[in-house]
Structures are given as structure tokens and as C-alpha cells.
């Protein structure tokens, strides 16, 4: 438990250990109210049972580590769909811990997906999906709130065959692309103006 150092969780069973792998059963010290992975709110009603997931974590003594965790399922009051609870140290959509995903992202920054996969024992496609999730998250962080500028330039660029375009907003003072989105029509640019709000729109010179 101390070696894993996962907040609020403890190892309750060593399921198996081989020369290459380690499987551990984890449970929380105390069950907290579940956060819906759909709407992000706490659910007190709509409990729909549990499901066990197997999550890969960083290696220990050259063994790949797999964590077995039971996650609660809830029927979301917002849209009526069933979601698995959100756990902060797990990366949603890909069955790895957040720190494992960040390690993949750091490796792909200095080498190829293929070489990163070889080092971690992962398939190229798995490396791509993990890295893509982290990059999307970093992009969203930079765009929340949407950056605004006083002197801006608008441009479009084709990024793929068959007329696939991006609309770019450049802050001329910073010499930096501060926003972009798919498409090149006026409604695409309107999404930027809506994102920065009326007050920031008035400041544009």
C-alpha cells in the first residue's frame, strides 16, 4: 500500500505475482459519495450495482502492475444513462492510472509511439490512445477559459485531404495561436466570440 502510494486506497489482496506481472486487489479505506463520470456531480440515488475493472499502473521492480478495483455504477439523473463512478487518480476512457498515462505522454514527447510501446510493453495503438487523451486534456485546459486578445488575426489552414480545414485565431501581440476549431465558416469563428464573451469582444481592435 505504501509503495503504491494511491490516495485513500489500500491493497487488500495480492492476487498473483509472476516474473513479469503483479495483480493487486484495491479497496478504499472509506467509501465516499460517488461522482458521476457523465455529469461530474455526486449521486446519492440511482445505484445500479458494481463492476470490476483492471487498471494498469507504473511497473514495480520490472513487473507490470495491474490493479483490480470495484467501481460503482449509477443511473444519471441528468440524462438517464448509466455511468461508472469517476475516480480522480484513474484516467477516464483508458484503463490506466493517471500517472501511467502521464508517463506515456512524456515518453512520446522524446521518442516514437513504437519505441515508447516497446519500452512499456504496450501496443502502438494503445500508446496512441493514451497519449491522445492526455493531449486533449492539456488542450482543453489551455482553452478554459477561452483566451482573448486585443489585436488578433484570423486564418484558415487545410490539415487533411478532401478540404478539411481549421480556423485559427492568432494573438498578434503574443505571436501565438490562441484558439482553433474545425471548419472555416462564420459559425466556427462565432464559437470563439461566444467563448470569450461580449466584454472581451468589445476590446478587440
Tab-separated table of C-alpha atoms in Angstrom, residues 8-123:
chain	number	residue	atom	x	y	z
A	8	UNK	CA	-7.394	6.798	0.035
A	9	UNK	CA	-6.889	3.262	-1.302
A	10	UNK	CA	-5.221	0.188	0.190
A	11	UNK	CA	-4.117	-3.224	-1.098
A	12	UNK	CA	-6.398	-5.895	0.382
A	13	UNK	CA	-5.097	-8.882	-1.583
A	14	UNK	CA	-2.135	-9.908	-3.714
A	15	UNK	CA	-3.965	-11.850	-6.409
A	16	UNK	CA	-0.864	-13.108	-8.229
A	17	UNK	CA	2.809	-12.372	-8.805
A	18	UNK	CA	4.932	-13.729	-11.649
A	19	UNK	CA	8.295	-12.687	-13.035
A	20	UNK	CA	6.542	-10.282	-15.422
A	21	UNK	CA	3.273	-9.243	-13.760
A	22	UNK	CA	1.693	-8.332	-10.435
A	23	UNK	CA	-2.072	-8.304	-9.818
A	24	UNK	CA	-3.377	-6.464	-6.740
A	25	UNK	CA	-6.888	-6.029	-5.340
A	26	UNK	CA	-7.555	-2.489	-4.105
A	27	UNK	CA	-10.295	-1.067	-1.916
A	28	UNK	CA	-10.873	2.415	-0.491
A	29	UNK	CA	-10.273	2.964	3.221
A	30	UNK	CA	-13.707	4.543	3.315
A	31	UNK	CA	-16.374	4.670	0.629
A	32	UNK	CA	-17.143	8.250	-0.381
A	33	UNK	CA	-20.125	9.500	-2.321
A	34	UNK	CA	-19.818	8.580	-5.983
A	35	UNK	CA	-19.013	11.199	-8.616
A	36	UNK	CA	-20.755	10.538	-11.938
A	37	UNK	CA	-18.369	10.235	-14.893
A	38	UNK	CA	-21.147	11.599	-17.114
A	39	UNK	CA	-22.262	14.840	-15.470
A	40	UNK	CA	-19.484	15.188	-12.880
A	41	UNK	CA	-21.926	15.572	-9.976
A	42	UNK	CA	-22.311	13.484	-6.816
A	43	UNK	CA	-25.033	10.846	-6.992
A	44	UNK	CA	-26.873	9.668	-3.899
A	45	UNK	CA	-29.598	7.799	-5.761
A	46	UNK	CA	-29.759	5.639	-8.873
A	47	UNK	CA	-27.304	2.971	-7.701
A	48	UNK	CA	-27.024	0.326	-10.418
A	49	UNK	CA	-24.550	-2.193	-8.994
A	50	UNK	CA	-20.790	-2.636	-9.237
A	51	UNK	CA	-18.333	-3.703	-11.891
A	52	UNK	CA	-14.686	-4.720	-11.506
A	53	UNK	CA	-12.149	-3.033	-13.725
A	54	UNK	CA	-8.487	-3.910	-14.229
A	55	UNK	CA	-6.225	-0.858	-14.399
A	56	UNK	CA	-2.541	-0.792	-15.359
A	57	UNK	CA	-0.203	1.232	-13.150
A	58	UNK	CA	3.505	2.046	-13.278
A	59	UNK	CA	5.817	-1.005	-13.081
A	60	UNK	CA	7.311	-2.178	-9.775
A	61	UNK	CA	10.682	-3.990	-9.791
A	62	UNK	CA	10.353	-4.565	-13.548
A	63	UNK	CA	6.923	-6.172	-13.179
A	64	UNK	CA	3.857	-4.735	-14.901
A	65	UNK	CA	1.299	-3.825	-12.244
A	66	UNK	CA	-2.436	-4.419	-12.655
A	67	UNK	CA	-4.895	-3.042	-10.107
A	68	UNK	CA	-8.286	-4.717	-9.650
A	69	UNK	CA	-10.851	-2.160	-8.490
A	70	UNK	CA	-14.603	-2.291	-7.986
A	71	UNK	CA	-16.372	0.766	-9.335
A	72	UNK	CA	-19.978	1.653	-8.655
A	73	UNK	CA	-22.471	2.240	-11.444
A	74	UNK	CA	-25.228	4.848	-11.274
A	75	UNK	CA	-28.126	5.894	-13.433
A	76	UNK	CA	-27.523	9.588	-14.035
A	77	UNK	CA	-30.405	11.886	-13.123
A	78	UNK	CA	-29.327	14.308	-15.889
A	79	UNK	CA	-29.700	12.105	-18.969
A	80	UNK	CA	-30.949	8.759	-17.625
A	81	UNK	CA	-27.866	6.895	-18.861
A	82	UNK	CA	-25.796	4.541	-16.717
A	83	UNK	CA	-22.253	5.639	-15.848
A	84	UNK	CA	-19.352	4.262	-13.825
A	85	UNK	CA	-18.195	6.440	-10.933
A	86	UNK	CA	-15.261	8.783	-11.525
A	87	UNK	CA	-12.068	8.211	-9.522
A	88	UNK	CA	-9.559	11.081	-9.554
A	89	UNK	CA	-6.363	9.041	-9.987
A	90	UNK	CA	-7.744	6.990	-12.885
A	91	UNK	CA	-7.690	8.244	-16.469
A	92	UNK	CA	-11.182	8.011	-17.902
A	93	UNK	CA	-11.721	6.149	-21.173
A	94	UNK	CA	-8.425	4.256	-20.985
A	95	UNK	CA	-7.762	1.643	-18.341
A	96	UNK	CA	-4.613	3.063	-16.803
A	97	UNK	CA	-3.792	5.251	-13.811
A	98	UNK	CA	-3.333	8.955	-14.392
A	99	UNK	CA	0.387	8.760	-13.582
A	100	UNK	CA	0.842	5.910	-16.058
A	101	UNK	CA	-0.828	7.997	-18.778
A	102	UNK	CA	1.430	10.954	-17.986
A	103	UNK	CA	4.491	8.696	-18.261
A	104	UNK	CA	3.340	7.580	-21.717
A	105	UNK	CA	2.867	11.221	-22.704
A	106	UNK	CA	6.379	12.152	-21.527
A	107	UNK	CA	7.909	9.242	-23.457
A	108	UNK	CA	6.091	10.097	-26.699
A	109	UNK	CA	7.426	13.655	-26.382
A	110	UNK	CA	11.014	12.393	-26.754
A	111	UNK	CA	10.601	9.254	-28.864
A	112	UNK	CA	8.182	7.483	-31.217
A	113	UNK	CA	4.979	5.700	-30.228
A	114	UNK	CA	6.548	2.435	-31.332
A	115	UNK	CA	9.611	2.855	-29.128
A	116	UNK	CA	7.527	4.053	-26.170
A	117	UNK	CA	5.321	0.990	-26.594
A	118	UNK	CA	8.346	-1.298	-26.734
A	119	UNK	CA	9.715	0.198	-23.503
A	120	UNK	CA	6.386	-0.152	-21.644
A	121	UNK	CA	5.286	-3.396	-23.297
A	122	UNK	CA	2.287	-1.755	-24.972
A	123	UNK	CA	0.833	-1.947	-28.454
